[in-house]
């Protein structure tokens, strides 16, 4: 005769540990998506950093005169000049980053939803709570994942450094973490964290508010029902708004993370994210804050397909 303990042991893993299973399945799906879309992220980073006006102060003529190229030409240039597999340079820390970010974000969001905010009397979770909870969860997750983001950005630029005749900074992922830690200490691993969490907050705010608003508008004012078409259109609009809001902070983040540093790990180009913003606008124009927008948006749309898995 089976006991309750036996029944629990024989029950599926998903039923026994629903949150752990949810995170595991989400992580596996996201890893596959990361591998498939990583060339977009690499292209985005290259476009964001190319043409930095601040490099003129260091006499970096090679980078200063680099031609401006679009997403497709940049990707083709990487294949032709560095090799096809270089489109995935930095993918390992990107996967690490997603694991840390998704874990921190999911745990924080569910804690806020269940413990801090709670549901209303009719068991409904209001939009304003979703927005605030999503923003706070995104900020926490991004802050925890900042070291992996830092290594990812720097490794993505290694191929470009080689073409410019500069020595490589790292031998691999673990050497990158060790070198950054040795030169800048624990604080060095969180270089660029301010624009990084700003981007996370803006992206989550734009995503959650736009998605819910567009979905309700379509259901109430068009013949569309609450189905996959409505969700797809809502995700398309929310991804566009999230990219518009988050790209400037993403550009600043990438530049601060990739800037050359002295022996103490201090940046040589920018004193702060505000200084980076001012130099970019003054030296390259306002639209420089939207370099890499197209690959960023395309990748954002793929990320939003995992909305239900992450939240």
PDB file of C-alpha atoms in Angstrom:
ATOM      1  CA  UNK A   1       0.000   0.000   0.000  1.00  0.00           C
ATOM      2  CA  UNK A   2       1.495   3.314  -1.089  1.00  0.00           C
ATOM      3  CA  UNK A   3       1.990   6.123   1.408  1.00  0.00           C
ATOM      4  CA  UNK A   4       1.819   9.889   0.790  1.00  0.00           C
ATOM      5  CA  UNK A   5       5.625   9.968   0.849  1.00  0.00           C
ATOM      6  CA  UNK A   6       5.783   7.305  -1.859  1.00  0.00           C
ATOM      7  CA  UNK A   7       3.287   9.228  -3.955  1.00  0.00           C
ATOM      8  CA  UNK A   8       5.356  12.392  -3.603  1.00  0.00           C
ATOM      9  CA  UNK A   9       8.544  10.595  -4.636  1.00  0.00           C
ATOM     10  CA  UNK A  10       6.817   9.119  -7.683  1.00  0.00           C
ATOM     11  CA  UNK A  11       5.221  12.388  -8.759  1.00  0.00           C
ATOM     12  CA  UNK A  12       6.819  14.267 -11.667  1.00  0.00           C
ATOM     13  CA  UNK A  13       9.658  16.658 -10.947  1.00  0.00           C
ATOM     14  CA  UNK A  14       7.562  19.579 -12.186  1.00  0.00           C
ATOM     15  CA  UNK A  15       4.934  18.917  -9.509  1.00  0.00           C
ATOM     16  CA  UNK A  16       7.411  18.431  -6.662  1.00  0.00           C
ATOM     17  CA  UNK A  17       9.595  21.463  -7.394  1.00  0.00           C
ATOM     18  CA  UNK A  18       7.575  23.719  -9.674  1.00  0.00           C
ATOM     19  CA  UNK A  19       9.759  26.810  -9.338  1.00  0.00           C
ATOM     20  CA  UNK A  20      13.025  24.932  -9.800  1.00  0.00           C
ATOM     21  CA  UNK A  21      11.620  23.075 -12.782  1.00  0.00           C
ATOM     22  CA  UNK A  22      10.307  26.298 -14.267  1.00  0.00           C
ATOM     23  CA  UNK A  23      13.707  27.940 -13.934  1.00  0.00           C
ATOM     24  CA  UNK A  24      15.513  24.887 -15.363  1.00  0.00           C
ATOM     25  CA  UNK A  25      13.255  24.645 -18.408  1.00  0.00           C
ATOM     26  CA  UNK A  26      13.444  28.391 -18.954  1.00  0.00           C
ATOM     27  CA  UNK A  27      17.231  28.273 -18.700  1.00  0.00           C
ATOM     28  CA  UNK A  28      17.500  25.466 -21.270  1.00  0.00           C
ATOM     29  CA  UNK A  29      15.216  27.258 -23.719  1.00  0.00           C
ATOM     30  CA  UNK A  30      17.034  30.548 -23.196  1.00  0.00           C
ATOM     31  CA  UNK A  31      20.439  28.904 -23.752  1.00  0.00           C
ATOM     32  CA  UNK A  32      19.297  27.636 -27.144  1.00  0.00           C
ATOM     33  CA  UNK A  33      17.897  31.084 -27.962  1.00  0.00           C
ATOM     34  CA  UNK A  34      21.167  32.685 -26.799  1.00  0.00           C
ATOM     35  CA  UNK A  35      23.191  30.535 -29.169  1.00  0.00           C
ATOM     36  CA  UNK A  36      20.825  31.246 -32.069  1.00  0.00           C
ATOM     37  CA  UNK A  37      20.666  35.026 -31.620  1.00  0.00           C
ATOM     38  CA  UNK A  38      24.107  35.801 -30.185  1.00  0.00           C
ATOM     39  CA  UNK A  39      25.486  37.097 -33.517  1.00  0.00           C
ATOM     40  CA  UNK A  40      22.900  39.888 -33.239  1.00  0.00           C
ATOM     41  CA  UNK A  41      24.258  40.795 -29.803  1.00  0.00           C
ATOM     42  CA  UNK A  42      27.848  40.775 -31.052  1.00  0.00           C
ATOM     43  CA  UNK A  43      26.903  42.974 -34.009  1.00  0.00           C
ATOM     44  CA  UNK A  44      25.043  45.331 -31.681  1.00  0.00           C
ATOM     45  CA  UNK A  45      28.073  45.745 -29.410  1.00  0.00           C
ATOM     46  CA  UNK A  46      30.444  46.390 -32.316  1.00  0.00           C
ATOM     47  CA  UNK A  47      28.115  49.074 -33.713  1.00  0.00           C
ATOM     48  CA  UNK A  48      27.648  50.703 -30.302  1.00  0.00           C
ATOM     49  CA  UNK A  49      31.366  51.090 -29.688  1.00  0.00           C
ATOM     50  CA  UNK A  50      32.475  51.984 -33.215  1.00  0.00           C
ATOM     51  CA  UNK A  51      33.333  55.624 -33.819  1.00  0.00           C
ATOM     52  CA  UNK A  52      33.825  56.690 -30.204  1.00  0.00           C
ATOM     53  CA  UNK A  53      34.723  60.382 -30.213  1.00  0.00           C
ATOM     54  CA  UNK A  54      36.405  59.993 -26.821  1.00  0.00           C
ATOM     55  CA  UNK A  55      39.107  57.791 -28.369  1.00  0.00           C
ATOM     56  CA  UNK A  56      40.481  60.813 -30.252  1.00  0.00           C
ATOM     57  CA  UNK A  57      41.940  62.005 -26.946  1.00  0.00           C
ATOM     58  CA  UNK A  58      44.077  58.875 -26.810  1.00  0.00           C
ATOM     59  CA  UNK A  59      45.200  59.244 -30.426  1.00  0.00           C
ATOM     60  CA  UNK A  60      43.474  56.016 -31.522  1.00  0.00           C
ATOM     61  CA  UNK A  61      43.312  56.879 -35.206  1.00  0.00           C
ATOM     62  CA  UNK A  62      42.391  53.367 -36.315  1.00  0.00           C
ATOM     63  CA  UNK A  63      39.139  53.382 -34.396  1.00  0.00           C
ATOM     64  CA  UNK A  64      38.439  57.055 -35.075  1.00  0.00           C
ATOM     65  CA  UNK A  65      38.501  56.512 -38.868  1.00  0.00           C
ATOM     66  CA  UNK A  66      36.553  53.244 -38.823  1.00  0.00           C
ATOM     67  CA  UNK A  67      33.746  53.264 -41.408  1.00  0.00           C
ATOM     68  CA  UNK A  68      30.174  53.295 -40.179  1.00  0.00           C
ATOM     69  CA  UNK A  69      28.442  50.117 -41.310  1.00  0.00           C
ATOM     70  CA  UNK A  70      24.954  48.744 -40.833  1.00  0.00           C
ATOM     71  CA  UNK A  71      23.983  45.519 -39.108  1.00  0.00           C
ATOM     72  CA  UNK A  72      24.357  43.237 -42.154  1.00  0.00           C
ATOM     73  CA  UNK A  73      27.633  44.739 -43.365  1.00  0.00           C
ATOM     74  CA  UNK A  74      29.067  44.586 -39.857  1.00  0.00           C
ATOM     75  CA  UNK A  75      28.159  40.909 -39.526  1.00  0.00           C
ATOM     76  CA  UNK A  76      29.589  40.107 -42.962  1.00  0.00           C
ATOM     77  CA  UNK A  77      32.731  42.060 -42.101  1.00  0.00           C
ATOM     78  CA  UNK A  78      33.239  39.973 -38.964  1.00  0.00           C
ATOM     79  CA  UNK A  79      32.900  36.758 -40.989  1.00  0.00           C
ATOM     80  CA  UNK A  80      35.287  37.947 -43.714  1.00  0.00           C
ATOM     81  CA  UNK A  81      37.917  39.531 -41.468  1.00  0.00           C
ATOM     82  CA  UNK A  82      37.814  37.299 -38.386  1.00  0.00           C
ATOM     83  CA  UNK A  83      36.056  34.063 -39.352  1.00  0.00           C
ATOM     84  CA  UNK A  84      32.527  32.673 -39.102  1.00  0.00           C
ATOM     85  CA  UNK A  85      32.878  31.294 -35.573  1.00  0.00           C
ATOM     86  CA  UNK A  86      33.878  34.735 -34.277  1.00  0.00           C
ATOM     87  CA  UNK A  87      30.178  35.640 -34.485  1.00  0.00           C
ATOM     88  CA  UNK A  88      29.918  33.667 -31.231  1.00  0.00           C
ATOM     89  CA  UNK A  89      32.920  35.222 -29.475  1.00  0.00           C
ATOM     90  CA  UNK A  90      31.834  35.887 -25.904  1.00  0.00           C
ATOM     91  CA  UNK A  91      28.873  33.504 -25.925  1.00  0.00           C
ATOM     92  CA  UNK A  92      30.038  31.636 -22.789  1.00  0.00           C
ATOM     93  CA  UNK A  93      29.797  34.662 -20.439  1.00  0.00           C
ATOM     94  CA  UNK A  94      26.528  35.559 -22.200  1.00  0.00           C
ATOM     95  CA  UNK A  95      25.067  32.213 -21.130  1.00  0.00           C
ATOM     96  CA  UNK A  96      26.428  32.701 -17.604  1.00  0.00           C
ATOM     97  CA  UNK A  97      24.860  36.140 -17.597  1.00  0.00           C
ATOM     98  CA  UNK A  98      21.446  34.815 -18.566  1.00  0.00           C
ATOM     99  CA  UNK A  99      21.511  32.157 -15.845  1.00  0.00           C
ATOM    100  CA  UNK A 100      22.385  34.718 -13.162  1.00  0.00           C
ATOM    101  CA  UNK A 101      20.032  37.386 -14.509  1.00  0.00           C
ATOM    102  CA  UNK A 102      17.041  35.108 -14.992  1.00  0.00           C
ATOM    103  CA  UNK A 103      17.514  33.458 -11.610  1.00  0.00           C
ATOM    104  CA  UNK A 104      17.834  36.746  -9.741  1.00  0.00           C
ATOM    105  CA  UNK A 105      14.981  38.319 -11.665  1.00  0.00           C
ATOM    106  CA  UNK A 106      12.570  35.414 -11.225  1.00  0.00           C
ATOM    107  CA  UNK A 107      13.240  34.940  -7.496  1.00  0.00           C
ATOM    108  CA  UNK A 108      12.954  38.683  -6.821  1.00  0.00           C
ATOM    109  CA  UNK A 109       9.775  39.084  -8.871  1.00  0.00           C
ATOM    110  CA  UNK A 110       7.994  36.163  -7.246  1.00  0.00           C
ATOM    111  CA  UNK A 111       9.039  37.353  -3.780  1.00  0.00           C
ATOM    112  CA  UNK A 112       7.688  40.834  -4.499  1.00  0.00           C
ATOM    113  CA  UNK A 113       4.481  39.436  -5.977  1.00  0.00           C
ATOM    114  CA  UNK A 114       3.755  36.957  -3.192  1.00  0.00           C
ATOM    115  CA  UNK A 115       5.181  38.673  -0.097  1.00  0.00           C
ATOM    116  CA  UNK A 116       5.632  42.423  -0.636  1.00  0.00           C
ATOM    117  CA  UNK A 117       2.779  43.469  -2.915  1.00  0.00           C
ATOM    118  CA  UNK A 118       0.341  40.564  -2.773  1.00  0.00           C
ATOM    119  CA  UNK A 119      -2.776  40.224  -4.872  1.00  0.00           C
ATOM    120  CA  UNK A 120      -5.923  42.282  -4.457  1.00  0.00           C
ATOM    121  CA  UNK A 121      -9.077  40.937  -2.834  1.00  0.00           C
ATOM    122  CA  UNK A 122     -10.370  39.644  -6.173  1.00  0.00           C
ATOM    123  CA  UNK A 123      -7.084  37.702  -6.675  1.00  0.00           C
ATOM    124  CA  UNK A 124      -6.118  40.089  -9.488  1.00  0.00           C
ATOM    125  CA  UNK A 125      -2.548  41.394  -9.789  1.00  0.00           C
ATOM    126  CA  UNK A 126      -2.772  45.085 -10.840  1.00  0.00           C
ATOM    127  CA  UNK A 127      -0.709  46.441 -13.725  1.00  0.00           C
ATOM    128  CA  UNK A 128       1.091  49.012 -11.568  1.00  0.00           C
ATOM    129  CA  UNK A 129       2.320  46.254  -9.280  1.00  0.00           C
ATOM    130  CA  UNK A 130       3.514  44.236 -12.273  1.00  0.00           C
ATOM    131  CA  UNK A 131       5.404  47.231 -13.637  1.00  0.00           C
ATOM    132  CA  UNK A 132       7.082  48.163 -10.343  1.00  0.00           C
ATOM    133  CA  UNK A 133       7.799  44.527  -9.519  1.00  0.00           C
ATOM    134  CA  UNK A 134       9.203  43.888 -12.992  1.00  0.00           C
ATOM    135  CA  UNK A 135      11.437  46.952 -12.843  1.00  0.00           C
ATOM    136  CA  UNK A 136      12.771  46.107  -9.383  1.00  0.00           C
ATOM    137  CA  UNK A 137      13.312  42.464 -10.317  1.00  0.00           C
ATOM    138  CA  UNK A 138      15.124  43.487 -13.510  1.00  0.00           C
ATOM    139  CA  UNK A 139      17.377  45.858 -11.583  1.00  0.00           C
ATOM    140  CA  UNK A 140      18.318  43.188  -9.027  1.00  0.00           C
ATOM    141  CA  UNK A 141      18.929  40.546 -11.688  1.00  0.00           C
ATOM    142  CA  UNK A 142      21.021  42.887 -13.812  1.00  0.00           C
ATOM    143  CA  UNK A 143      23.103  44.071 -10.865  1.00  0.00           C
ATOM    144  CA  UNK A 144      23.925  40.476  -9.929  1.00  0.00           C
ATOM    145  CA  UNK A 145      24.804  39.628 -13.540  1.00  0.00           C
ATOM    146  CA  UNK A 146      26.993  42.702 -14.154  1.00  0.00           C
ATOM    147  CA  UNK A 147      30.362  40.856 -13.935  1.00  0.00           C
ATOM    148  CA  UNK A 148      29.297  38.399 -16.634  1.00  0.00           C
ATOM    149  CA  UNK A 149      28.003  41.272 -18.790  1.00  0.00           C
ATOM    150  CA  UNK A 150      31.340  43.056 -18.380  1.00  0.00           C
ATOM    151  CA  UNK A 151      33.334  40.029 -19.525  1.00  0.00           C
ATOM    152  CA  UNK A 152      30.913  39.416 -22.422  1.00  0.00           C
ATOM    153  CA  UNK A 153      31.302  42.957 -23.791  1.00  0.00           C
ATOM    154  CA  UNK A 154      35.089  42.899 -23.528  1.00  0.00           C
ATOM    155  CA  UNK A 155      35.371  39.482 -25.173  1.00  0.00           C
ATOM    156  CA  UNK A 156      33.074  40.599 -27.995  1.00  0.00           C
ATOM    157  CA  UNK A 157      35.591  43.341 -28.836  1.00  0.00           C
ATOM    158  CA  UNK A 158      38.682  41.096 -28.817  1.00  0.00           C
ATOM    159  CA  UNK A 159      38.434  40.352 -32.545  1.00  0.00           C
ATOM    160  CA  UNK A 160      38.336  44.051 -33.363  1.00  0.00           C
ATOM    161  CA  UNK A 161      41.353  44.705 -31.134  1.00  0.00           C
ATOM    162  CA  UNK A 162      43.315  42.013 -32.988  1.00  0.00           C
ATOM    163  CA  UNK A 163      42.544  43.612 -36.361  1.00  0.00           C
ATOM    164  CA  UNK A 164      43.814  46.943 -34.996  1.00  0.00           C
ATOM    165  CA  UNK A 165      47.108  45.333 -33.960  1.00  0.00           C
ATOM    166  CA  UNK A 166      46.397  45.491 -30.238  1.00  0.00           C
ATOM    167  CA  UNK A 167      47.376  42.638 -27.892  1.00  0.00           C
ATOM    168  CA  UNK A 168      44.598  40.384 -26.605  1.00  0.00           C
ATOM    169  CA  UNK A 169      43.335  41.176 -23.125  1.00  0.00           C
ATOM    170  CA  UNK A 170      42.282  37.645 -22.162  1.00  0.00           C
ATOM    171  CA  UNK A 171      43.019  34.000 -22.875  1.00  0.00           C
ATOM    172  CA  UNK A 172      39.490  32.907 -22.013  1.00  0.00           C
ATOM    173  CA  UNK A 173      36.453  33.506 -19.829  1.00  0.00           C
ATOM    174  CA  UNK A 174      37.981  32.501 -16.512  1.00  0.00           C
ATOM    175  CA  UNK A 175      41.182  34.422 -17.234  1.00  0.00           C
ATOM    176  CA  UNK A 176      39.025  37.487 -17.958  1.00  0.00           C
ATOM    177  CA  UNK A 177      37.306  37.270 -14.576  1.00  0.00           C
ATOM    178  CA  UNK A 178      40.634  36.723 -12.812  1.00  0.00           C
ATOM    179  CA  UNK A 179      42.380  39.612 -14.592  1.00  0.00           C
ATOM    180  CA  UNK A 180      39.565  42.101 -13.978  1.00  0.00           C
ATOM    181  CA  UNK A 181      39.438  41.054 -10.331  1.00  0.00           C
ATOM    182  CA  UNK A 182      43.217  41.376  -9.944  1.00  0.00           C
ATOM    183  CA  UNK A 183      43.368  44.840 -11.553  1.00  0.00           C
ATOM    184  CA  UNK A 184      40.202  46.449 -10.211  1.00  0.00           C
ATOM    185  CA  UNK A 185      39.158  44.301  -7.277  1.00  0.00           C
ATOM    186  CA  UNK A 186      35.570  43.363  -6.594  1.00  0.00           C
ATOM    187  CA  UNK A 187      34.535  46.879  -7.584  1.00  0.00           C
ATOM    188  CA  UNK A 188      36.113  46.380 -11.008  1.00  0.00           C
ATOM    189  CA  UNK A 189      33.670  43.566 -11.788  1.00  0.00           C
ATOM    190  CA  UNK A 190      30.808  46.036 -11.435  1.00  0.00           C
ATOM    191  CA  UNK A 191      32.143  48.614 -13.894  1.00  0.00           C
ATOM    192  CA  UNK A 192      29.219  50.042 -15.841  1.00  0.00           C
ATOM    193  CA  UNK A 193      26.600  48.826 -13.379  1.00  0.00           C
ATOM    194  CA  UNK A 194      24.749  52.164 -13.249  1.00  0.00           C
ATOM    195  CA  UNK A 195      23.737  52.327 -16.943  1.00  0.00           C
ATOM    196  CA  UNK A 196      23.287  48.561 -16.855  1.00  0.00           C
ATOM    197  CA  UNK A 197      20.559  48.648 -14.204  1.00  0.00           C
ATOM    198  CA  UNK A 198      19.096  51.783 -15.777  1.00  0.00           C
ATOM    199  CA  UNK A 199      18.692  49.859 -18.999  1.00  0.00           C
ATOM    200  CA  UNK A 200      17.106  46.928 -17.154  1.00  0.00           C
ATOM    201  CA  UNK A 201      14.584  49.206 -15.433  1.00  0.00           C
ATOM    202  CA  UNK A 202      13.691  51.046 -18.641  1.00  0.00           C
ATOM    203  CA  UNK A 203      13.383  47.849 -20.684  1.00  0.00           C
ATOM    204  CA  UNK A 204      11.150  46.167 -18.127  1.00  0.00           C
ATOM    205  CA  UNK A 205       9.005  49.284 -17.745  1.00  0.00           C
ATOM    206  CA  UNK A 206       8.559  49.701 -21.493  1.00  0.00           C
ATOM    207  CA  UNK A 207       7.941  46.014 -22.022  1.00  0.00           C
ATOM    208  CA  UNK A 208       5.371  45.407 -19.289  1.00  0.00           C
ATOM    209  CA  UNK A 209       3.356  48.602 -19.699  1.00  0.00           C
ATOM    210  CA  UNK A 210       3.250  48.479 -23.501  1.00  0.00           C
ATOM    211  CA  UNK A 211       2.480  44.772 -23.695  1.00  0.00           C
ATOM    212  CA  UNK A 212      -0.494  44.985 -21.348  1.00  0.00           C
ATOM    213  CA  UNK A 213      -1.794  48.239 -22.858  1.00  0.00           C
ATOM    214  CA  UNK A 214      -1.609  47.015 -26.453  1.00  0.00           C
ATOM    215  CA  UNK A 215      -3.139  43.638 -25.615  1.00  0.00           C
ATOM    216  CA  UNK A 216      -6.130  45.196 -23.859  1.00  0.00           C
ATOM    217  CA  UNK A 217      -6.593  47.730 -26.668  1.00  0.00           C
ATOM    218  CA  UNK A 218      -6.590  45.008 -29.337  1.00  0.00           C
ATOM    219  CA  UNK A 219      -9.048  42.809 -27.431  1.00  0.00           C
ATOM    220  CA  UNK A 220     -11.447  45.683 -26.672  1.00  0.00           C
ATOM    221  CA  UNK A 221     -11.264  47.678 -29.914  1.00  0.00           C
ATOM    222  CA  UNK A 222     -10.569  45.170 -32.696  1.00  0.00           C
ATOM    223  CA  UNK A 223     -12.059  41.830 -33.821  1.00  0.00           C
ATOM    224  CA  UNK A 224      -8.982  40.071 -32.428  1.00  0.00           C
ATOM    225  CA  UNK A 225      -9.391  37.756 -29.451  1.00  0.00           C
ATOM    226  CA  UNK A 226      -6.953  36.933 -26.657  1.00  0.00           C
ATOM    227  CA  UNK A 227      -4.915  34.468 -28.731  1.00  0.00           C
ATOM    228  CA  UNK A 228      -1.433  33.957 -30.128  1.00  0.00           C
ATOM    229  CA  UNK A 229      -1.913  36.689 -32.757  1.00  0.00           C
ATOM    230  CA  UNK A 230      -2.802  39.258 -30.105  1.00  0.00           C
ATOM    231  CA  UNK A 231       0.126  38.207 -27.926  1.00  0.00           C
ATOM    232  CA  UNK A 232       2.477  38.364 -30.909  1.00  0.00           C
ATOM    233  CA  UNK A 233       1.415  41.887 -31.876  1.00  0.00           C
ATOM    234  CA  UNK A 234       1.635  42.998 -28.252  1.00  0.00           C
ATOM    235  CA  UNK A 235       5.161  41.584 -27.946  1.00  0.00           C
ATOM    236  CA  UNK A 236       6.184  43.289 -31.186  1.00  0.00           C
ATOM    237  CA  UNK A 237       5.055  46.687 -29.887  1.00  0.00           C
ATOM    238  CA  UNK A 238       6.466  46.159 -26.392  1.00  0.00           C
ATOM    239  CA  UNK A 239       9.840  45.101 -27.811  1.00  0.00           C
ATOM    240  CA  UNK A 240       9.992  48.245 -29.946  1.00  0.00           C
ATOM    241  CA  UNK A 241       9.187  50.542 -27.014  1.00  0.00           C
ATOM    242  CA  UNK A 242      11.597  48.692 -24.709  1.00  0.00           C
ATOM    243  CA  UNK A 243      14.391  49.049 -27.267  1.00  0.00           C
ATOM    244  CA  UNK A 244      13.697  52.756 -27.772  1.00  0.00           C
ATOM    245  CA  UNK A 245      13.864  53.346 -24.025  1.00  0.00           C
ATOM    246  CA  UNK A 246      16.791  51.044 -23.262  1.00  0.00           C
ATOM    247  CA  UNK A 247      19.221  51.478 -26.184  1.00  0.00           C
ATOM    248  CA  UNK A 248      20.840  54.767 -25.007  1.00  0.00           C
ATOM    249  CA  UNK A 249      21.674  53.240 -21.615  1.00  0.00           C
ATOM    250  CA  UNK A 250      22.909  50.097 -23.403  1.00  0.00           C
ATOM    251  CA  UNK A 251      25.286  52.150 -25.574  1.00  0.00           C
ATOM    252  CA  UNK A 252      26.677  53.952 -22.509  1.00  0.00           C
ATOM    253  CA  UNK A 253      27.035  50.646 -20.671  1.00  0.00           C
ATOM    254  CA  UNK A 254      28.965  49.003 -23.526  1.00  0.00           C
ATOM    255  CA  UNK A 255      31.355  51.935 -23.880  1.00  0.00           C
ATOM    256  CA  UNK A 256      32.100  52.180 -20.172  1.00  0.00           C
ATOM    257  CA  UNK A 257      32.668  48.430 -19.921  1.00  0.00           C
ATOM    258  CA  UNK A 258      34.979  48.334 -22.941  1.00  0.00           C
ATOM    259  CA  UNK A 259      37.037  51.487 -22.264  1.00  0.00           C
ATOM    260  CA  UNK A 260      40.790  51.074 -21.635  1.00  0.00           C
ATOM    261  CA  UNK A 261      41.831  51.211 -17.994  1.00  0.00           C
ATOM    262  CA  UNK A 262      44.945  52.031 -16.011  1.00  0.00           C
ATOM    263  CA  UNK A 263      46.780  49.614 -13.727  1.00  0.00           C
ATOM    264  CA  UNK A 264      44.358  50.393 -10.904  1.00  0.00           C
ATOM    265  CA  UNK A 265      41.378  49.495 -13.093  1.00  0.00           C
ATOM    266  CA  UNK A 266      40.177  53.085 -13.527  1.00  0.00           C
ATOM    267  CA  UNK A 267      38.663  54.094 -16.870  1.00  0.00           C
ATOM    268  CA  UNK A 268      40.766  56.312 -19.144  1.00  0.00           C
ATOM    269  CA  UNK A 269      37.944  57.666 -21.318  1.00  0.00           C
ATOM    270  CA  UNK A 270      34.976  58.296 -19.052  1.00  0.00           C
ATOM    271  CA  UNK A 271      34.667  59.410 -15.457  1.00  0.00           C
ATOM    272  CA  UNK A 272      31.042  58.282 -15.174  1.00  0.00           C
ATOM    273  CA  UNK A 273      28.014  57.281 -17.222  1.00  0.00           C
ATOM    274  CA  UNK A 274      26.976  60.947 -17.368  1.00  0.00           C
ATOM    275  CA  UNK A 275      30.387  61.922 -18.741  1.00  0.00           C
ATOM    276  CA  UNK A 276      30.090  59.180 -21.359  1.00  0.00           C
ATOM    277  CA  UNK A 277      26.624  60.415 -22.339  1.00  0.00           C
ATOM    278  CA  UNK A 278      27.811  64.012 -22.723  1.00  0.00           C
ATOM    279  CA  UNK A 279      30.897  63.057 -24.763  1.00  0.00           C
ATOM    280  CA  UNK A 280      28.854  60.833 -27.077  1.00  0.00           C
ATOM    281  CA  UNK A 281      26.231  63.485 -27.796  1.00  0.00           C
ATOM    282  CA  UNK A 282      28.734  66.330 -28.175  1.00  0.00           C
ATOM    283  CA  UNK A 283      31.213  64.375 -30.283  1.00  0.00           C
ATOM    284  CA  UNK A 284      28.925  62.162 -32.377  1.00  0.00           C
ATOM    285  CA  UNK A 285      25.432  63.628 -32.138  1.00  0.00           C
ATOM    286  CA  UNK A 286      22.271  62.517 -30.370  1.00  0.00           C
ATOM    287  CA  UNK A 287      21.658  59.580 -32.716  1.00  0.00           C
ATOM    288  CA  UNK A 288      24.909  57.985 -31.546  1.00  0.00           C
ATOM    289  CA  UNK A 289      22.891  56.867 -28.518  1.00  0.00           C
ATOM    290  CA  UNK A 290      20.946  54.593 -30.868  1.00  0.00           C
ATOM    291  CA  UNK A 291      23.842  52.832 -32.505  1.00  0.00           C
ATOM    292  CA  UNK A 292      23.056  49.129 -32.764  1.00  0.00           C
ATOM    293  CA  UNK A 293      19.314  49.753 -32.399  1.00  0.00           C
ATOM    294  CA  UNK A 294      18.172  47.304 -35.107  1.00  0.00           C
ATOM    295  CA  UNK A 295      20.027  44.184 -33.862  1.00  0.00           C
ATOM    296  CA  UNK A 296      19.059  45.155 -30.314  1.00  0.00           C
ATOM    297  CA  UNK A 297      15.377  45.311 -31.254  1.00  0.00           C
ATOM    298  CA  UNK A 298      15.468  42.048 -33.202  1.00  0.00           C
ATOM    299  CA  UNK A 299      17.085  40.285 -30.273  1.00  0.00           C
ATOM    300  CA  UNK A 300      14.626  41.871 -27.865  1.00  0.00           C
ATOM    301  CA  UNK A 301      11.724  40.349 -29.782  1.00  0.00           C
ATOM    302  CA  UNK A 302      13.238  36.899 -29.347  1.00  0.00           C
ATOM    303  CA  UNK A 303      13.780  37.506 -25.630  1.00  0.00           C
ATOM    304  CA  UNK A 304      10.153  38.514 -25.121  1.00  0.00           C
ATOM    305  CA  UNK A 305       8.995  35.140 -26.411  1.00  0.00           C
ATOM    306  CA  UNK A 306      10.153  33.766 -23.035  1.00  0.00           C
ATOM    307  CA  UNK A 307       7.990  36.207 -21.058  1.00  0.00           C
ATOM    308  CA  UNK A 308       5.722  33.525 -19.614  1.00  0.00           C
ATOM    309  CA  UNK A 309       8.678  31.300 -18.732  1.00  0.00           C
ATOM    310  CA  UNK A 310      10.593  34.008 -16.842  1.00  0.00           C
ATOM    311  CA  UNK A 311       7.668  35.649 -15.123  1.00  0.00           C
TER     312      UNK A 311
END
